[in-house]
Structure formats: C-alpha cells, structure tokens
PDB file of C-alpha atoms in Angstrom:
ATOM      1  CA  UNK H   1     104.566 -40.512 -18.637  1.00  0.00           C
ATOM      2  CA  UNK H   2     102.272 -42.090 -21.236  1.00  0.00           C
ATOM      3  CA  UNK H   3      98.483 -42.178 -20.894  1.00  0.00           C
ATOM      4  CA  UNK H   4      98.648 -45.952 -20.293  1.00  0.00           C
ATOM      5  CA  UNK H   5     101.120 -45.402 -17.429  1.00  0.00           C
ATOM      6  CA  UNK H   6      98.886 -42.698 -15.950  1.00  0.00           C
ATOM      7  CA  UNK H   7      95.933 -45.108 -15.998  1.00  0.00           C
ATOM      8  CA  UNK H   8      97.804 -48.008 -14.340  1.00  0.00           C
ATOM      9  CA  UNK H   9      97.381 -48.625 -10.604  1.00  0.00           C
ATOM     10  CA  UNK H  10      97.699 -51.057  -7.684  1.00  0.00           C
ATOM     11  CA  UNK H  11      94.606 -52.110  -5.732  1.00  0.00           C
ATOM     12  CA  UNK H  12      93.366 -54.638  -3.181  1.00  0.00           C
ATOM     13  CA  UNK H  13      90.378 -56.661  -4.448  1.00  0.00           C
ATOM     14  CA  UNK H  14      87.200 -57.787  -2.733  1.00  0.00           C
ATOM     15  CA  UNK H  15      84.045 -59.329  -4.152  1.00  0.00           C
ATOM     16  CA  UNK H  16      80.643 -58.405  -2.729  1.00  0.00           C
ATOM     17  CA  UNK H  17      82.295 -57.325   0.520  1.00  0.00           C
ATOM     18  CA  UNK H  18      84.402 -60.465   0.934  1.00  0.00           C
ATOM     19  CA  UNK H  19      88.203 -60.457   0.440  1.00  0.00           C
ATOM     20  CA  UNK H  20      89.545 -62.665  -2.317  1.00  0.00           C
ATOM     21  CA  UNK H  21      92.046 -65.498  -2.007  1.00  0.00           C
ATOM     22  CA  UNK H  22      93.016 -68.810  -3.671  1.00  0.00           C
ATOM     23  CA  UNK H  23      91.625 -72.329  -3.313  1.00  0.00           C
ATOM     24  CA  UNK H  24      94.917 -73.580  -1.861  1.00  0.00           C
ATOM     25  CA  UNK H  25      94.594 -71.073   1.009  1.00  0.00           C
ATOM     26  CA  UNK H  26      91.139 -72.228   2.110  1.00  0.00           C
ATOM     27  CA  UNK H  27      90.875 -75.903   1.114  1.00  0.00           C
ATOM     28  CA  UNK H  28      92.719 -78.822   2.656  1.00  0.00           C
ATOM     29  CA  UNK H  29      95.287 -80.814   0.674  1.00  0.00           C
ATOM     30  CA  UNK H  30      92.816 -83.699   0.252  1.00  0.00           C
ATOM     31  CA  UNK H  31      90.888 -81.597  -2.290  1.00  0.00           C
ATOM     32  CA  UNK H  32      93.925 -81.618  -4.594  1.00  0.00           C
ATOM     33  CA  UNK H  33      95.029 -85.251  -4.282  1.00  0.00           C
ATOM     34  CA  UNK H  34      93.587 -86.229  -7.655  1.00  0.00           C
ATOM     35  CA  UNK H  35      94.882 -84.611 -10.795  1.00  0.00           C
ATOM     36  CA  UNK H  36      91.340 -84.363 -12.120  1.00  0.00           C
ATOM     37  CA  UNK H  37      90.436 -81.948 -14.940  1.00  0.00           C
ATOM     38  CA  UNK H  38      87.034 -81.408 -13.337  1.00  0.00           C
ATOM     39  CA  UNK H  39      88.345 -81.029  -9.791  1.00  0.00           C
ATOM     40  CA  UNK H  40      89.406 -77.828  -8.062  1.00  0.00           C
ATOM     41  CA  UNK H  41      92.880 -76.467  -8.749  1.00  0.00           C
ATOM     42  CA  UNK H  42      95.037 -74.686  -6.175  1.00  0.00           C
ATOM     43  CA  UNK H  43      95.492 -71.556  -8.282  1.00  0.00           C
ATOM     44  CA  UNK H  44      91.778 -70.821  -8.766  1.00  0.00           C
ATOM     45  CA  UNK H  45      90.497 -67.597  -7.231  1.00  0.00           C
ATOM     46  CA  UNK H  46      87.796 -67.694  -4.561  1.00  0.00           C
ATOM     47  CA  UNK H  47      86.415 -65.544  -1.761  1.00  0.00           C
ATOM     48  CA  UNK H  48      87.140 -65.589   1.956  1.00  0.00           C
ATOM     49  CA  UNK H  49      83.798 -67.136   2.847  1.00  0.00           C
ATOM     50  CA  UNK H  50      82.617 -70.725   3.139  1.00  0.00           C
ATOM     51  CA  UNK H  51      79.277 -72.482   2.657  1.00  0.00           C
ATOM     52  CA  UNK H  52      77.581 -73.420   5.928  1.00  0.00           C
ATOM     53  CA  UNK H  53      75.119 -76.277   5.490  1.00  0.00           C
ATOM     54  CA  UNK H  54      73.555 -75.398   8.847  1.00  0.00           C
ATOM     55  CA  UNK H  55      72.787 -71.848   7.731  1.00  0.00           C
ATOM     56  CA  UNK H  56      72.274 -72.720   4.046  1.00  0.00           C
ATOM     57  CA  UNK H  57      74.407 -69.733   3.038  1.00  0.00           C
ATOM     58  CA  UNK H  58      77.937 -68.453   2.697  1.00  0.00           C
ATOM     59  CA  UNK H  59      79.513 -67.034   5.847  1.00  0.00           C
ATOM     60  CA  UNK H  60      82.820 -65.157   6.299  1.00  0.00           C
ATOM     61  CA  UNK H  61      85.867 -67.345   6.728  1.00  0.00           C
ATOM     62  CA  UNK H  62      87.332 -67.131  10.217  1.00  0.00           C
ATOM     63  CA  UNK H  63      90.924 -65.996  10.123  1.00  0.00           C
ATOM     64  CA  UNK H  64      93.232 -68.542  11.720  1.00  0.00           C
ATOM     65  CA  UNK H  65      96.947 -68.460  12.350  1.00  0.00           C
ATOM     66  CA  UNK H  66      97.367 -70.624   9.235  1.00  0.00           C
ATOM     67  CA  UNK H  67      95.675 -68.202   6.875  1.00  0.00           C
ATOM     68  CA  UNK H  68      95.847 -64.778   8.542  1.00  0.00           C
ATOM     69  CA  UNK H  69      98.168 -63.378   5.855  1.00  0.00           C
ATOM     70  CA  UNK H  70      96.482 -65.183   2.963  1.00  0.00           C
ATOM     71  CA  UNK H  71      93.260 -63.195   2.762  1.00  0.00           C
ATOM     72  CA  UNK H  72      93.129 -60.450   0.195  1.00  0.00           C
ATOM     73  CA  UNK H  73      94.718 -60.167  -3.218  1.00  0.00           C
ATOM     74  CA  UNK H  74      96.723 -57.120  -4.280  1.00  0.00           C
ATOM     75  CA  UNK H  75      96.792 -56.601  -8.043  1.00  0.00           C
ATOM     76  CA  UNK H  76      98.632 -54.312 -10.439  1.00  0.00           C
ATOM     77  CA  UNK H  77      96.184 -53.093 -13.083  1.00  0.00           C
ATOM     78  CA  UNK H  78      98.386 -52.384 -16.098  1.00  0.00           C
ATOM     79  CA  UNK H  79      96.516 -50.303 -18.641  1.00  0.00           C
ATOM     80  CA  UNK H  80      96.563 -50.749 -22.415  1.00  0.00           C
ATOM     81  CA  UNK H  81      94.275 -48.115 -23.980  1.00  0.00           C
ATOM     82  CA  UNK H  82      90.964 -48.961 -22.198  1.00  0.00           C
ATOM     83  CA  UNK H  83      91.672 -52.496 -20.926  1.00  0.00           C
ATOM     84  CA  UNK H  84      93.885 -53.975 -18.228  1.00  0.00           C
ATOM     85  CA  UNK H  85      96.119 -56.960 -17.515  1.00  0.00           C
ATOM     86  CA  UNK H  86      95.889 -57.917 -13.838  1.00  0.00           C
ATOM     87  CA  UNK H  87      99.258 -58.913 -12.342  1.00  0.00           C
ATOM     88  CA  UNK H  88      99.102 -60.437  -8.846  1.00  0.00           C
ATOM     89  CA  UNK H  89     101.374 -58.824  -6.265  1.00  0.00           C
ATOM     90  CA  UNK H  90     100.332 -61.008  -3.297  1.00  0.00           C
ATOM     91  CA  UNK H  91     102.250 -63.947  -1.863  1.00  0.00           C
ATOM     92  CA  UNK H  92     102.163 -67.458  -3.352  1.00  0.00           C
ATOM     93  CA  UNK H  93     101.128 -66.257  -6.824  1.00  0.00           C
ATOM     94  CA  UNK H  94     103.356 -63.188  -6.995  1.00  0.00           C
ATOM     95  CA  UNK H  95     103.852 -62.060 -10.620  1.00  0.00           C
ATOM     96  CA  UNK H  96     101.196 -64.426 -11.986  1.00  0.00           C
ATOM     97  CA  UNK H  97      98.150 -62.962 -13.776  1.00  0.00           C
ATOM     98  CA  UNK H  98      94.396 -63.132 -13.361  1.00  0.00           C
ATOM     99  CA  UNK H  99      93.567 -65.190 -16.401  1.00  0.00           C
ATOM    100  CA  UNK H 100      91.003 -67.722 -17.589  1.00  0.00           C
ATOM    101  CA  UNK H 101      91.979 -71.389 -17.370  1.00  0.00           C
ATOM    102  CA  UNK H 102      91.292 -73.786 -20.238  1.00  0.00           C
ATOM    103  CA  UNK H 103      87.942 -74.530 -18.527  1.00  0.00           C
ATOM    104  CA  UNK H 104      87.157 -70.800 -18.296  1.00  0.00           C
ATOM    105  CA  UNK H 105      87.691 -70.410 -14.535  1.00  0.00           C
ATOM    106  CA  UNK H 106      89.506 -67.354 -13.227  1.00  0.00           C
ATOM    107  CA  UNK H 107      92.850 -68.300 -11.730  1.00  0.00           C
ATOM    108  CA  UNK H 108      96.439 -67.218 -11.159  1.00  0.00           C
ATOM    109  CA  UNK H 109      98.359 -68.187 -14.283  1.00  0.00           C
ATOM    110  CA  UNK H 110     101.787 -67.376 -15.738  1.00  0.00           C
ATOM    111  CA  UNK H 111     102.070 -64.588 -18.297  1.00  0.00           C
ATOM    112  CA  UNK H 112     101.182 -65.949 -21.728  1.00  0.00           C
ATOM    113  CA  UNK H 113     101.780 -62.978 -24.014  1.00  0.00           C
ATOM    114  CA  UNK H 114      98.707 -62.294 -26.110  1.00  0.00           C
ATOM    115  CA  UNK H 115      96.915 -65.245 -24.489  1.00  0.00           C
ATOM    116  CA  UNK H 116      96.952 -63.625 -21.027  1.00  0.00           C
ATOM    117  CA  UNK H 117      93.357 -62.641 -20.325  1.00  0.00           C
ATOM    118  CA  UNK H 118      92.764 -58.887 -20.469  1.00  0.00           C
ATOM    119  CA  UNK H 119      89.861 -57.163 -18.761  1.00  0.00           C
ATOM    120  CA  UNK H 120      87.715 -54.111 -19.237  1.00  0.00           C
ATOM    121  CA  UNK H 121      86.585 -52.398 -16.048  1.00  0.00           C
ATOM    122  CA  UNK H 122      82.877 -51.561 -16.235  1.00  0.00           C
ATOM    123  CA  UNK H 123      80.943 -49.176 -14.017  1.00  0.00           C
ATOM    124  CA  UNK H 124      77.486 -50.007 -12.641  1.00  0.00           C
ATOM    125  CA  UNK H 125      75.976 -48.888 -15.974  1.00  0.00           C
ATOM    126  CA  UNK H 126      78.267 -51.373 -17.795  1.00  0.00           C
ATOM    127  CA  UNK H 127      80.291 -48.584 -19.442  1.00  0.00           C
ATOM    128  CA  UNK H 128      84.051 -49.070 -19.816  1.00  0.00           C
ATOM    129  CA  UNK H 129      86.042 -47.013 -17.298  1.00  0.00           C
ATOM    130  CA  UNK H 130      89.708 -46.451 -16.487  1.00  0.00           C
ATOM    131  CA  UNK H 131      91.582 -44.879 -13.585  1.00  0.00           C
ATOM    132  CA  UNK H 132      90.772 -41.487 -15.165  1.00  0.00           C
ATOM    133  CA  UNK H 133      87.150 -42.039 -14.100  1.00  0.00           C
ATOM    134  CA  UNK H 134      87.934 -42.802 -10.438  1.00  0.00           C
ATOM    135  CA  UNK H 135      87.703 -39.670  -8.303  1.00  0.00           C
ATOM    136  CA  UNK H 136      88.435 -41.552  -5.051  1.00  0.00           C
ATOM    137  CA  UNK H 137      90.358 -44.659  -3.994  1.00  0.00           C
ATOM    138  CA  UNK H 138      87.371 -46.915  -3.269  1.00  0.00           C
ATOM    139  CA  UNK H 139      85.551 -48.053  -6.383  1.00  0.00           C
ATOM    140  CA  UNK H 140      83.260 -50.865  -7.491  1.00  0.00           C
ATOM    141  CA  UNK H 141      83.512 -52.329 -10.972  1.00  0.00           C
ATOM    142  CA  UNK H 142      82.471 -55.298 -13.026  1.00  0.00           C
ATOM    143  CA  UNK H 143      85.332 -57.180 -14.683  1.00  0.00           C
ATOM    144  CA  UNK H 144      84.703 -58.182 -18.264  1.00  0.00           C
ATOM    145  CA  UNK H 145      87.087 -60.621 -19.870  1.00  0.00           C
ATOM    146  CA  UNK H 146      88.030 -58.927 -23.120  1.00  0.00           C
ATOM    147  CA  UNK H 147      86.068 -60.347 -26.064  1.00  0.00           C
ATOM    148  CA  UNK H 148      84.060 -62.468 -23.592  1.00  0.00           C
ATOM    149  CA  UNK H 149      81.516 -62.060 -20.816  1.00  0.00           C
ATOM    150  CA  UNK H 150      81.319 -60.212 -17.522  1.00  0.00           C
ATOM    151  CA  UNK H 151      82.933 -62.239 -14.717  1.00  0.00           C
ATOM    152  CA  UNK H 152      80.372 -64.113 -12.638  1.00  0.00           C
ATOM    153  CA  UNK H 153      80.512 -65.846  -9.270  1.00  0.00           C
ATOM    154  CA  UNK H 154      79.299 -69.424  -8.946  1.00  0.00           C
ATOM    155  CA  UNK H 155      79.306 -72.012  -6.183  1.00  0.00           C
ATOM    156  CA  UNK H 156      81.589 -74.976  -6.795  1.00  0.00           C
ATOM    157  CA  UNK H 157      79.477 -77.480  -4.915  1.00  0.00           C
ATOM    158  CA  UNK H 158      80.007 -81.108  -3.931  1.00  0.00           C
ATOM    159  CA  UNK H 159      82.753 -81.386  -1.326  1.00  0.00           C
ATOM    160  CA  UNK H 160      84.322 -77.989  -2.083  1.00  0.00           C
ATOM    161  CA  UNK H 161      81.415 -75.601  -1.372  1.00  0.00           C
ATOM    162  CA  UNK H 162      83.454 -72.568  -2.413  1.00  0.00           C
ATOM    163  CA  UNK H 163      82.780 -69.754  -4.818  1.00  0.00           C
ATOM    164  CA  UNK H 164      84.776 -69.512  -8.012  1.00  0.00           C
ATOM    165  CA  UNK H 165      84.663 -67.141 -10.977  1.00  0.00           C
ATOM    166  CA  UNK H 166      83.751 -67.739 -14.612  1.00  0.00           C
ATOM    167  CA  UNK H 167      82.532 -65.605 -17.511  1.00  0.00           C
ATOM    168  CA  UNK H 168      79.746 -68.005 -18.576  1.00  0.00           C
ATOM    169  CA  UNK H 169      78.024 -69.428 -15.489  1.00  0.00           C
ATOM    170  CA  UNK H 170      76.850 -67.828 -12.238  1.00  0.00           C
ATOM    171  CA  UNK H 171      75.656 -64.341 -11.363  1.00  0.00           C
ATOM    172  CA  UNK H 172      77.388 -61.079 -12.252  1.00  0.00           C
ATOM    173  CA  UNK H 173      79.261 -59.536  -9.349  1.00  0.00           C
ATOM    174  CA  UNK H 174      80.751 -56.181  -8.487  1.00  0.00           C
ATOM    175  CA  UNK H 175      84.373 -56.146  -7.390  1.00  0.00           C
ATOM    176  CA  UNK H 176      85.533 -53.586  -4.851  1.00  0.00           C
ATOM    177  CA  UNK H 177      88.850 -51.887  -5.573  1.00  0.00           C
ATOM    178  CA  UNK H 178      90.788 -50.270  -2.762  1.00  0.00           C
ATOM    179  CA  UNK H 179      93.354 -48.296  -4.738  1.00  0.00           C
ATOM    180  CA  UNK H 180      96.734 -48.328  -2.976  1.00  0.00           C
ATOM    181  CA  UNK H 181      98.887 -46.540  -5.580  1.00  0.00           C
ATOM    182  CA  UNK H 182      98.029 -44.575  -8.722  1.00  0.00           C
ATOM    183  CA  UNK H 183     100.034 -44.027 -11.930  1.00  0.00           C
ATOM    184  CA  UNK H 184     102.145 -47.172 -11.479  1.00  0.00           C
ATOM    185  CA  UNK H 185     103.430 -48.387 -14.842  1.00  0.00           C
ATOM    186  CA  UNK H 186     105.611 -51.115 -13.323  1.00  0.00           C
ATOM    187  CA  UNK H 187     105.559 -52.088  -9.635  1.00  0.00           C
ATOM    188  CA  UNK H 188     108.843 -51.113  -7.954  1.00  0.00           C
ATOM    189  CA  UNK H 189     108.693 -53.594  -5.084  1.00  0.00           C
ATOM    190  CA  UNK H 190     110.286 -57.005  -5.546  1.00  0.00           C
ATOM    191  CA  UNK H 191     108.515 -58.422  -2.482  1.00  0.00           C
ATOM    192  CA  UNK H 192     104.870 -59.494  -2.392  1.00  0.00           C
ATOM    193  CA  UNK H 193     102.184 -57.424  -0.679  1.00  0.00           C
ATOM    194  CA  UNK H 194     100.594 -58.987   2.371  1.00  0.00           C
TER     195      UNK H 194
END
C-alpha cells in the first residue's frame, strides 16, 4: 500500500457542530426557479441550521420526514502527498467532489481532472496535516483550497438566509471530521452512505 493510500480515509463532516448538507435539501423549489448566476444553486454546500429572524441567529434545522436522511455529508478524502480531493459518498451528489464553483462557492461538482479543487487539511495552528497526524477518529481541521484561502462560512442573506462556504468572504471555520474508515484508497461500496 502506498503512502497516499495509507493517508486516505472516509469521514462524516460537520461545521462548528452543525451537520452539513446541500441547498436543495433545505430550501424550497421556489429558490431555484430562476437560472440566475447570482442566485443560490442546488449543489452548494450549507449547514443544517437556519436563520431565525425572531432570535436574530442561526438555529439547528429540525429534522422532518422529508429531510431525515439528507443531513450529514460523508466524504472520501483521497490523499496526494499532503493534499486531498474530497469525493462525496452521500446520496444525491454521490461521486461528485467538493470543489469551488466559478463564483468561488463550495459545492458538489463533477470531477474535472486538474481543475477539481484540492484541499490541504490544517490543524488549529494552521499547519498542514494528514491522516498520519490523527491519533483518534474525531478531529477538527481547517480546509484550505490549494493555492487559495482557508474556507470560510458566510451568510447568504436576502430570502435564503443560509450559510454557504467560500475562500474569500466570511469567517474561518473549523470542520469536524468523524473518521469512519482509515486507509481507503478507493471506496469499495457502490451505494451512497446515509
């Protein structure tokens, strides 16, 4: 087994204690009726919390029968030296990749060879780490888009009131990794994780 294979793993992602999901799982269809470059897109990544105007803050999203299996994203972190490509293993975007859109937002996009966004995992001191540095299965890391900035969380306001991720705007956030499998060069399962 190569060093890259030994450093590859599968994990469930959360951001600041909130599971991650996709806009299409938490927004109604009316948000996507216009094919607007500046509007939200179904494949963009968000968190399982929603802005409450009454409380003036984000609160956890209640799990309903419609979305009970849509909360949480399982990702295969495929290692290349000291950086990773993040392949989604969850339903609806199975086998797509965490990648930056043309507007710089983090979304689920098809593999694009060398144009697929790669990420460094950074510890709380902003030093690059790999699976070799993880002595247990629950870790927190910053994601840094390779040759770009650390991924930040920002509120997409107006009628959406949802968080989204970008490497230019917002505040830096720690992502929680719950490692499910270690030393996984290529996922064996052909069915999505739930």
